[in-house]
Amino acid sequence: MNETQHDIQVFYKKIVEIELGSIADVDKDGDIFFNVPDAGQFYILLEKNDPSHFRMGVFSVISRKEFGLSLTELLETLNEFNSWKKVAKHWVRKKDDDHLVCITAEAFLNSSTELPDEKVLRATIERYFRTLNNGARELVDHLREQASEAEQKQELPHLAGAEPTGSV
């Protein structure tokens, strides 16, 4: 492998900027990040010893507490999503007293000692982006529906035990 960390960063930044139309930058850890209007901040995590290991993600996009779910309910939902979603991995990380959903897509795009084939990466990076972005939106919609159903179930026992009004 002749590429330096800087060469790898420049390679990925160029692909993001050309194919996704977003300005990419390097964070303090040496990873690539970029913002997409109406979608948020995305990262490409780089591994200096394996430049063709492509890992793109969106992190801490959904709060468990925001949807009023237990950790078990959230993990079961993520497991269901992981069982049928292509490429994307949905997982949680703990932050304070909450659990935040992260979504990543990973692939090997060449041998471990070479940069990815530029044509392959250029042809697929938008698909990885759409997979992550759509996955986050679908998960939010599913969690909203799940929270709504749980709320309706809580209301039913209360309604069933209500006193009749008026004359019968």
Short mmCIF file of N, CA and C in Angstrom, two decimals:
data_model
loop_
_atom_site.label_atom_id
_atom_site.label_comp_id
_atom_site.label_asym_id
_atom_site.label_seq_id
_atom_site.Cartn_x
_atom_site.Cartn_y
_atom_site.Cartn_z
N MET A 1 0.86 -1.17 0.00
CA MET A 1 0.00 0.00 0.00
C MET A 1 0.90 1.22 0.00
N ASN A 2 0.80 2.02 -1.02
CA ASN A 2 1.63 3.20 -1.15
C ASN A 2 0.91 4.47 -0.71
N GLU A 3 -0.42 4.40 -0.54
CA GLU A 3 -1.19 5.60 -0.21
C GLU A 3 -1.00 5.98 1.26
N THR A 4 -0.90 7.28 1.49
CA THR A 4 -0.86 7.79 2.85
C THR A 4 -2.29 8.02 3.32
N GLN A 5 -2.45 8.29 4.60
CA GLN A 5 -3.78 8.62 5.14
C GLN A 5 -4.36 9.82 4.39
N HIS A 6 -3.52 10.79 4.09
CA HIS A 6 -3.97 11.98 3.36
C HIS A 6 -4.48 11.59 1.95
N ASP A 7 -3.77 10.70 1.27
CA ASP A 7 -4.20 10.26 -0.06
C ASP A 7 -5.57 9.60 0.00
N ILE A 8 -5.77 8.80 1.03
CA ILE A 8 -7.06 8.11 1.19
C ILE A 8 -8.17 9.12 1.45
N GLN A 9 -7.90 10.10 2.30
CA GLN A 9 -8.89 11.13 2.59
C GLN A 9 -9.24 11.93 1.34
N VAL A 10 -8.25 12.32 0.57
CA VAL A 10 -8.47 13.08 -0.65
C VAL A 10 -9.30 12.26 -1.64
N PHE A 11 -9.00 10.97 -1.75
CA PHE A 11 -9.74 10.09 -2.65
C PHE A 11 -11.23 10.07 -2.30
N TYR A 12 -11.55 9.81 -1.03
CA TYR A 12 -12.95 9.72 -0.62
C TYR A 12 -13.64 11.08 -0.68
N LYS A 13 -12.96 12.14 -0.27
CA LYS A 13 -13.56 13.48 -0.35
C LYS A 13 -13.96 13.81 -1.79
N LYS A 14 -13.08 13.51 -2.73
CA LYS A 14 -13.35 13.81 -4.13
C LYS A 14 -14.60 13.07 -4.61
N ILE A 15 -14.72 11.80 -4.26
CA ILE A 15 -15.89 11.01 -4.69
C ILE A 15 -17.17 11.58 -4.09
N VAL A 16 -17.16 11.92 -2.81
CA VAL A 16 -18.35 12.50 -2.17
C VAL A 16 -18.74 13.79 -2.86
N GLU A 17 -17.77 14.64 -3.10
CA GLU A 17 -18.08 15.94 -3.68
C GLU A 17 -18.59 15.82 -5.11
N ILE A 18 -18.01 14.93 -5.89
CA ILE A 18 -18.44 14.76 -7.28
C ILE A 18 -19.79 14.05 -7.36
N GLU A 19 -19.91 12.94 -6.67
CA GLU A 19 -21.10 12.09 -6.83
C GLU A 19 -22.30 12.52 -5.99
N LEU A 20 -22.05 13.08 -4.80
CA LEU A 20 -23.17 13.47 -3.93
C LEU A 20 -23.40 14.97 -3.90
N GLY A 21 -22.45 15.72 -4.45
CA GLY A 21 -22.62 17.17 -4.50
C GLY A 21 -22.53 17.85 -3.15
N SER A 22 -21.90 17.22 -2.18
CA SER A 22 -21.74 17.78 -0.85
C SER A 22 -20.28 18.10 -0.60
N ILE A 23 -20.03 19.14 0.13
CA ILE A 23 -18.65 19.47 0.49
C ILE A 23 -18.25 18.55 1.64
N ALA A 24 -17.17 17.82 1.43
CA ALA A 24 -16.69 16.88 2.44
C ALA A 24 -15.50 17.48 3.17
N ASP A 25 -15.33 17.08 4.42
CA ASP A 25 -14.20 17.54 5.21
C ASP A 25 -13.68 16.38 6.05
N VAL A 26 -12.58 16.61 6.74
CA VAL A 26 -11.96 15.59 7.58
C VAL A 26 -12.15 15.99 9.03
N ASP A 27 -12.63 15.06 9.86
CA ASP A 27 -12.82 15.37 11.28
C ASP A 27 -11.52 15.11 12.05
N LYS A 28 -11.57 15.32 13.37
CA LYS A 28 -10.37 15.19 14.20
C LYS A 28 -9.81 13.77 14.23
N ASP A 29 -10.63 12.77 13.93
CA ASP A 29 -10.18 11.38 13.90
C ASP A 29 -9.64 10.97 12.53
N GLY A 30 -9.73 11.87 11.55
CA GLY A 30 -9.24 11.56 10.21
C GLY A 30 -10.29 10.95 9.31
N ASP A 31 -11.54 10.91 9.77
CA ASP A 31 -12.63 10.37 8.96
C ASP A 31 -13.26 11.49 8.13
N ILE A 32 -13.98 11.10 7.10
CA ILE A 32 -14.64 12.05 6.21
C ILE A 32 -16.06 12.29 6.71
N PHE A 33 -16.48 13.55 6.71
CA PHE A 33 -17.88 13.84 7.03
C PHE A 33 -18.41 14.86 6.02
N PHE A 34 -19.72 14.81 5.83
CA PHE A 34 -20.36 15.73 4.91
C PHE A 34 -21.82 15.88 5.30
N ASN A 35 -22.37 17.05 5.01
CA ASN A 35 -23.76 17.34 5.31
C ASN A 35 -24.58 17.30 4.03
N VAL A 36 -25.77 16.76 4.16
CA VAL A 36 -26.70 16.72 3.04
C VAL A 36 -27.97 17.43 3.50
N PRO A 37 -28.37 18.51 2.79
CA PRO A 37 -29.60 19.21 3.19
C PRO A 37 -30.79 18.25 3.32
N ASP A 38 -31.56 18.44 4.35
CA ASP A 38 -32.75 17.63 4.64
C ASP A 38 -32.45 16.17 4.97
N ALA A 39 -31.18 15.84 5.15
CA ALA A 39 -30.83 14.46 5.48
C ALA A 39 -29.90 14.38 6.69
N GLY A 40 -29.05 15.36 6.89
CA GLY A 40 -28.17 15.37 8.05
C GLY A 40 -26.71 15.15 7.71
N GLN A 41 -25.96 14.80 8.75
CA GLN A 41 -24.52 14.62 8.62
C GLN A 41 -24.20 13.13 8.48
N PHE A 42 -23.37 12.83 7.49
CA PHE A 42 -22.94 11.46 7.20
C PHE A 42 -21.43 11.37 7.33
N TYR A 43 -20.96 10.18 7.62
CA TYR A 43 -19.52 9.94 7.78
C TYR A 43 -19.08 8.77 6.91
N ILE A 44 -17.84 8.83 6.48
CA ILE A 44 -17.15 7.68 5.92
C ILE A 44 -15.98 7.43 6.85
N LEU A 45 -16.02 6.31 7.55
CA LEU A 45 -14.99 5.98 8.53
C LEU A 45 -13.85 5.27 7.82
N LEU A 46 -12.66 5.79 7.98
CA LEU A 46 -11.49 5.27 7.27
C LEU A 46 -10.64 4.40 8.17
N GLU A 47 -10.07 3.37 7.57
CA GLU A 47 -9.12 2.51 8.27
C GLU A 47 -7.80 2.58 7.52
N LYS A 48 -6.78 3.08 8.19
CA LYS A 48 -5.51 3.33 7.49
C LYS A 48 -4.87 2.06 6.97
N ASN A 49 -5.14 0.91 7.60
CA ASN A 49 -4.53 -0.34 7.15
C ASN A 49 -5.40 -1.11 6.16
N ASP A 50 -6.56 -0.56 5.84
CA ASP A 50 -7.46 -1.22 4.90
C ASP A 50 -8.26 -0.15 4.15
N PRO A 51 -7.63 0.54 3.20
CA PRO A 51 -8.30 1.66 2.54
C PRO A 51 -9.51 1.29 1.71
N SER A 52 -9.68 0.02 1.39
CA SER A 52 -10.84 -0.36 0.59
C SER A 52 -12.03 -0.79 1.45
N HIS A 53 -11.85 -0.83 2.77
CA HIS A 53 -12.99 -1.11 3.65
C HIS A 53 -13.83 0.15 3.73
N PHE A 54 -14.98 0.11 3.09
CA PHE A 54 -15.88 1.25 3.00
C PHE A 54 -16.93 1.12 4.09
N ARG A 55 -16.98 2.12 4.97
CA ARG A 55 -17.99 2.15 6.03
C ARG A 55 -18.55 3.56 6.08
N MET A 56 -19.78 3.66 5.62
CA MET A 56 -20.47 4.95 5.60
C MET A 56 -21.60 4.89 6.60
N GLY A 57 -21.82 5.97 7.35
CA GLY A 57 -22.87 5.91 8.35
C GLY A 57 -23.46 7.25 8.72
N VAL A 58 -24.58 7.14 9.38
CA VAL A 58 -25.25 8.26 10.01
C VAL A 58 -25.44 7.83 11.47
N PHE A 59 -25.02 8.69 12.39
CA PHE A 59 -24.92 8.28 13.79
C PHE A 59 -25.83 9.09 14.70
N SER A 60 -26.37 8.40 15.70
CA SER A 60 -27.22 9.04 16.71
C SER A 60 -28.40 9.76 16.09
N VAL A 61 -29.07 9.10 15.15
CA VAL A 61 -30.16 9.74 14.41
C VAL A 61 -31.51 9.62 15.10
N ILE A 62 -31.67 8.62 15.95
CA ILE A 62 -32.97 8.39 16.57
C ILE A 62 -32.75 8.09 18.04
N SER A 63 -33.52 8.74 18.89
CA SER A 63 -33.44 8.54 20.33
C SER A 63 -34.52 7.56 20.78
N ARG A 64 -34.12 6.56 21.54
CA ARG A 64 -35.09 5.60 22.09
C ARG A 64 -36.11 6.32 22.95
N LYS A 65 -35.65 7.23 23.78
CA LYS A 65 -36.54 7.94 24.71
C LYS A 65 -37.56 8.80 23.97
N GLU A 66 -37.15 9.35 22.82
CA GLU A 66 -38.04 10.20 22.04
C GLU A 66 -39.31 9.44 21.64
N PHE A 67 -39.18 8.12 21.45
CA PHE A 67 -40.32 7.31 21.03
C PHE A 67 -40.96 6.55 22.19
N GLY A 68 -40.42 6.74 23.39
CA GLY A 68 -41.00 6.11 24.56
C GLY A 68 -40.91 4.59 24.55
N LEU A 69 -39.85 4.05 23.94
CA LEU A 69 -39.69 2.60 23.84
C LEU A 69 -38.72 2.09 24.90
N SER A 70 -38.93 0.87 25.29
CA SER A 70 -37.93 0.22 26.13
C SER A 70 -36.76 -0.18 25.23
N LEU A 71 -35.63 -0.46 25.84
CA LEU A 71 -34.48 -0.90 25.05
C LEU A 71 -34.81 -2.19 24.31
N THR A 72 -35.52 -3.10 24.97
CA THR A 72 -35.89 -4.36 24.33
C THR A 72 -36.76 -4.12 23.10
N GLU A 73 -37.74 -3.24 23.21
CA GLU A 73 -38.61 -2.94 22.06
C GLU A 73 -37.81 -2.37 20.91
N LEU A 74 -36.89 -1.46 21.22
CA LEU A 74 -36.08 -0.86 20.17
C LEU A 74 -35.17 -1.90 19.52
N LEU A 75 -34.53 -2.73 20.32
CA LEU A 75 -33.64 -3.75 19.77
C LEU A 75 -34.40 -4.76 18.92
N GLU A 76 -35.60 -5.12 19.34
CA GLU A 76 -36.41 -6.04 18.53
C GLU A 76 -36.77 -5.41 17.19
N THR A 77 -37.08 -4.13 17.19
CA THR A 77 -37.39 -3.43 15.94
C THR A 77 -36.16 -3.38 15.04
N LEU A 78 -35.01 -3.05 15.61
CA LEU A 78 -33.79 -2.99 14.81
C LEU A 78 -33.42 -4.36 14.28
N ASN A 79 -33.63 -5.39 15.07
CA ASN A 79 -33.35 -6.74 14.61
C ASN A 79 -34.23 -7.09 13.41
N GLU A 80 -35.50 -6.71 13.50
CA GLU A 80 -36.43 -6.94 12.38
C GLU A 80 -35.93 -6.21 11.13
N PHE A 81 -35.54 -4.96 11.27
CA PHE A 81 -35.03 -4.19 10.13
C PHE A 81 -33.78 -4.83 9.56
N ASN A 82 -32.87 -5.24 10.43
CA ASN A 82 -31.61 -5.85 9.96
C ASN A 82 -31.86 -7.16 9.22
N SER A 83 -32.95 -7.83 9.54
CA SER A 83 -33.22 -9.13 8.91
C SER A 83 -33.65 -9.01 7.45
N TRP A 84 -34.15 -7.85 7.04
CA TRP A 84 -34.60 -7.73 5.65
C TRP A 84 -34.01 -6.56 4.89
N LYS A 85 -33.30 -5.65 5.55
CA LYS A 85 -32.70 -4.51 4.85
C LYS A 85 -31.42 -4.95 4.15
N LYS A 86 -31.21 -4.46 2.96
CA LYS A 86 -29.97 -4.73 2.23
C LYS A 86 -28.86 -3.83 2.76
N VAL A 87 -27.71 -4.39 2.98
CA VAL A 87 -26.46 -3.68 3.27
C VAL A 87 -26.44 -2.97 4.62
N ALA A 88 -27.48 -2.27 5.00
CA ALA A 88 -27.47 -1.43 6.20
C ALA A 88 -27.52 -2.25 7.48
N LYS A 89 -26.79 -1.75 8.48
CA LYS A 89 -26.83 -2.31 9.83
C LYS A 89 -27.37 -1.24 10.76
N HIS A 90 -28.43 -1.56 11.46
CA HIS A 90 -29.03 -0.65 12.43
C HIS A 90 -28.59 -1.11 13.81
N TRP A 91 -28.05 -0.21 14.61
CA TRP A 91 -27.56 -0.58 15.93
C TRP A 91 -27.69 0.60 16.88
N VAL A 92 -27.48 0.34 18.17
CA VAL A 92 -27.62 1.41 19.16
C VAL A 92 -26.32 1.60 19.92
N ARG A 93 -26.17 2.81 20.40
CA ARG A 93 -25.10 3.10 21.34
C ARG A 93 -25.71 3.85 22.51
N LYS A 94 -25.19 3.59 23.68
CA LYS A 94 -25.72 4.20 24.89
C LYS A 94 -25.10 5.57 25.07
N LYS A 95 -25.96 6.53 25.40
CA LYS A 95 -25.48 7.87 25.73
C LYS A 95 -26.30 8.37 26.91
N ASP A 96 -25.62 8.59 28.01
CA ASP A 96 -26.27 8.98 29.26
C ASP A 96 -27.34 7.95 29.59
N ASP A 97 -28.60 8.37 29.73
CA ASP A 97 -29.66 7.41 30.06
C ASP A 97 -30.54 7.11 28.84
N ASP A 98 -29.99 7.29 27.65
CA ASP A 98 -30.73 7.05 26.41
C ASP A 98 -29.94 6.08 25.53
N HIS A 99 -30.58 5.61 24.50
CA HIS A 99 -29.93 4.77 23.48
C HIS A 99 -30.21 5.42 22.13
N LEU A 100 -29.16 5.64 21.36
CA LEU A 100 -29.27 6.34 20.08
C LEU A 100 -29.01 5.37 18.93
N VAL A 101 -29.85 5.43 17.92
CA VAL A 101 -29.73 4.54 16.77
C VAL A 101 -28.71 5.09 15.80
N CYS A 102 -27.86 4.20 15.31
CA CYS A 102 -26.89 4.50 14.27
C CYS A 102 -27.16 3.53 13.11
N ILE A 103 -26.87 3.98 11.91
CA ILE A 103 -27.06 3.12 10.75
C ILE A 103 -25.80 3.21 9.90
N THR A 104 -25.24 2.06 9.59
CA THR A 104 -24.03 2.02 8.77
C THR A 104 -24.21 1.04 7.62
N ALA A 105 -23.43 1.29 6.58
CA ALA A 105 -23.35 0.38 5.44
C ALA A 105 -21.87 0.09 5.22
N GLU A 106 -21.53 -1.16 5.03
CA GLU A 106 -20.13 -1.54 4.88
C GLU A 106 -19.93 -2.45 3.70
N ALA A 107 -18.73 -2.35 3.11
CA ALA A 107 -18.38 -3.23 2.00
C ALA A 107 -16.87 -3.22 1.82
N PHE A 108 -16.36 -4.31 1.27
CA PHE A 108 -14.98 -4.36 0.81
C PHE A 108 -15.02 -4.03 -0.67
N LEU A 109 -14.29 -2.99 -1.06
CA LEU A 109 -14.35 -2.54 -2.44
C LEU A 109 -13.08 -2.83 -3.23
N ASN A 110 -12.16 -3.57 -2.64
CA ASN A 110 -10.92 -3.98 -3.30
C ASN A 110 -10.13 -4.82 -2.30
N SER A 111 -8.90 -5.16 -2.64
CA SER A 111 -8.08 -5.88 -1.68
C SER A 111 -7.75 -4.95 -0.52
N SER A 112 -7.32 -5.50 0.59
CA SER A 112 -7.08 -4.69 1.78
C SER A 112 -5.90 -3.74 1.65
N THR A 113 -5.12 -3.87 0.60
CA THR A 113 -3.93 -3.03 0.45
C THR A 113 -4.09 -1.95 -0.62
N GLU A 114 -5.27 -1.88 -1.23
CA GLU A 114 -5.47 -0.92 -2.32
C GLU A 114 -6.71 -0.07 -2.09
N LEU A 115 -6.69 1.11 -2.67
CA LEU A 115 -7.88 1.95 -2.66
C LEU A 115 -8.99 1.24 -3.44
N PRO A 116 -10.24 1.58 -3.16
CA PRO A 116 -11.32 1.00 -3.94
C PRO A 116 -11.18 1.38 -5.41
N ASP A 117 -11.74 0.56 -6.25
CA ASP A 117 -11.81 0.90 -7.66
C ASP A 117 -12.68 2.15 -7.76
N GLU A 118 -12.14 3.22 -8.31
CA GLU A 118 -12.86 4.49 -8.35
C GLU A 118 -14.18 4.38 -9.11
N LYS A 119 -14.19 3.63 -10.19
CA LYS A 119 -15.44 3.48 -10.96
C LYS A 119 -16.51 2.80 -10.13
N VAL A 120 -16.12 1.79 -9.37
CA VAL A 120 -17.08 1.07 -8.53
C VAL A 120 -17.63 1.99 -7.45
N LEU A 121 -16.75 2.70 -6.78
CA LEU A 121 -17.20 3.60 -5.71
C LEU A 121 -18.07 4.71 -6.27
N ARG A 122 -17.68 5.29 -7.39
CA ARG A 122 -18.48 6.36 -7.99
C ARG A 122 -19.86 5.84 -8.39
N ALA A 123 -19.92 4.60 -8.84
CA ALA A 123 -21.18 4.02 -9.29
C ALA A 123 -22.09 3.62 -8.12
N THR A 124 -21.52 3.45 -6.92
CA THR A 124 -22.33 2.92 -5.81
C THR A 124 -22.51 3.86 -4.63
N ILE A 125 -21.73 4.91 -4.51
CA ILE A 125 -21.80 5.75 -3.30
C ILE A 125 -23.18 6.38 -3.11
N GLU A 126 -23.82 6.78 -4.19
CA GLU A 126 -25.16 7.35 -4.06
C GLU A 126 -26.15 6.29 -3.58
N ARG A 127 -25.96 5.07 -4.00
CA ARG A 127 -26.83 3.98 -3.54
C ARG A 127 -26.63 3.72 -2.04
N TYR A 128 -25.38 3.78 -1.58
CA TYR A 128 -25.13 3.64 -0.14
C TYR A 128 -25.81 4.79 0.62
N PHE A 129 -25.66 5.99 0.11
CA PHE A 129 -26.30 7.14 0.75
C PHE A 129 -27.82 6.96 0.83
N ARG A 130 -28.44 6.60 -0.29
CA ARG A 130 -29.90 6.40 -0.30
C ARG A 130 -30.32 5.30 0.66
N THR A 131 -29.53 4.24 0.74
CA THR A 131 -29.84 3.14 1.66
C THR A 131 -29.86 3.63 3.09
N LEU A 132 -28.88 4.43 3.47
CA LEU A 132 -28.82 4.96 4.84
C LEU A 132 -29.94 5.96 5.09
N ASN A 133 -30.12 6.89 4.18
CA ASN A 133 -31.12 7.94 4.35
C ASN A 133 -32.53 7.36 4.37
N ASN A 134 -32.84 6.50 3.42
CA ASN A 134 -34.17 5.88 3.39
C ASN A 134 -34.39 4.98 4.58
N GLY A 135 -33.34 4.26 4.99
CA GLY A 135 -33.45 3.39 6.16
C GLY A 135 -33.80 4.18 7.41
N ALA A 136 -33.19 5.34 7.58
CA ALA A 136 -33.50 6.18 8.74
C ALA A 136 -34.94 6.67 8.69
N ARG A 137 -35.38 7.11 7.52
CA ARG A 137 -36.76 7.59 7.38
C ARG A 137 -37.77 6.47 7.61
N GLU A 138 -37.51 5.29 7.05
CA GLU A 138 -38.42 4.16 7.24
C GLU A 138 -38.47 3.74 8.71
N LEU A 139 -37.33 3.77 9.37
CA LEU A 139 -37.30 3.39 10.79
C LEU A 139 -38.08 4.40 11.62
N VAL A 140 -37.93 5.68 11.36
CA VAL A 140 -38.68 6.70 12.10
C VAL A 140 -40.18 6.49 11.88
N ASP A 141 -40.59 6.28 10.65
CA ASP A 141 -42.01 6.04 10.37
C ASP A 141 -42.52 4.80 11.13
N HIS A 142 -41.73 3.74 11.11
CA HIS A 142 -42.12 2.50 11.81
C HIS A 142 -42.22 2.74 13.31
N LEU A 143 -41.25 3.45 13.88
CA LEU A 143 -41.26 3.71 15.32
C LEU A 143 -42.44 4.61 15.72
N ARG A 144 -42.78 5.57 14.87
CA ARG A 144 -43.95 6.42 15.14
C ARG A 144 -45.22 5.58 15.16
N GLU A 145 -45.33 4.69 14.20
CA GLU A 145 -46.49 3.81 14.13
C GLU A 145 -46.54 2.90 15.36
N GLN A 146 -45.41 2.37 15.73
CA GLN A 146 -45.32 1.49 16.90
C GLN A 146 -45.70 2.26 18.17
N ALA A 147 -45.22 3.49 18.31
CA ALA A 147 -45.54 4.30 19.49
C ALA A 147 -47.03 4.63 19.51
N SER A 148 -47.61 4.91 18.35
CA SER A 148 -49.03 5.22 18.26
C SER A 148 -49.87 4.01 18.65
N GLU A 149 -49.48 2.83 18.19
CA GLU A 149 -50.20 1.61 18.55
C GLU A 149 -50.12 1.35 20.04
N ALA A 150 -48.95 1.57 20.62
CA ALA A 150 -48.78 1.36 22.07
C ALA A 150 -49.64 2.34 22.85
N GLU A 151 -49.74 3.56 22.39
CA GLU A 151 -50.55 4.57 23.04
C GLU A 151 -52.03 4.19 22.98
N GLN A 152 -52.47 3.69 21.83
CA GLN A 152 -53.87 3.28 21.68
C GLN A 152 -54.18 2.09 22.60
N LYS A 153 -53.25 1.16 22.73
CA LYS A 153 -53.47 0.01 23.62
C LYS A 153 -53.60 0.45 25.06
N GLN A 154 -52.84 1.48 25.45
CA GLN A 154 -52.93 1.98 26.83
C GLN A 154 -54.28 2.63 27.08
N GLU A 155 -54.86 3.24 26.06
CA GLU A 155 -56.15 3.92 26.22
C GLU A 155 -57.31 2.93 26.31
N LEU A 156 -57.20 1.77 25.69
CA LEU A 156 -58.32 0.83 25.65
C LEU A 156 -58.78 0.38 27.04
N PRO A 157 -57.91 -0.05 27.93
CA PRO A 157 -58.42 -0.46 29.25
C PRO A 157 -59.14 0.68 29.97
N HIS A 158 -58.67 1.89 29.81
CA HIS A 158 -59.31 3.04 30.43
C HIS A 158 -60.72 3.22 29.86
N LEU A 159 -60.86 3.11 28.56
CA LEU A 159 -62.17 3.26 27.93
C LEU A 159 -63.12 2.13 28.33
N ALA A 160 -62.60 0.93 28.45
CA ALA A 160 -63.44 -0.21 28.81
C ALA A 160 -63.97 -0.10 30.23
N GLY A 161 -63.27 0.57 31.09
CA GLY A 161 -63.69 0.71 32.47
C GLY A 161 -64.43 1.99 32.76
N ALA A 162 -64.77 2.75 31.74
CA ALA A 162 -65.42 4.04 31.94
C ALA A 162 -66.86 3.85 32.40
N GLU A 163 -67.33 4.79 33.20
CA GLU A 163 -68.70 4.76 33.67
C GLU A 163 -69.62 5.25 32.55
N PRO A 164 -70.78 4.60 32.40
CA PRO A 164 -71.73 5.08 31.39
C PRO A 164 -72.29 6.44 31.79
N THR A 165 -72.62 7.22 30.80
CA THR A 165 -73.21 8.53 31.09
C THR A 165 -74.63 8.54 30.54
N GLY A 166 -75.46 9.35 31.13
CA GLY A 166 -76.85 9.45 30.69
C GLY A 166 -77.66 8.25 31.13
N SER A 167 -78.90 8.19 30.71
CA SER A 167 -79.75 7.06 31.10
C SER A 167 -79.62 5.94 30.10
N VAL A 168 -79.71 4.75 30.62
CA VAL A 168 -79.59 3.56 29.79
C VAL A 168 -80.93 2.89 29.66
#
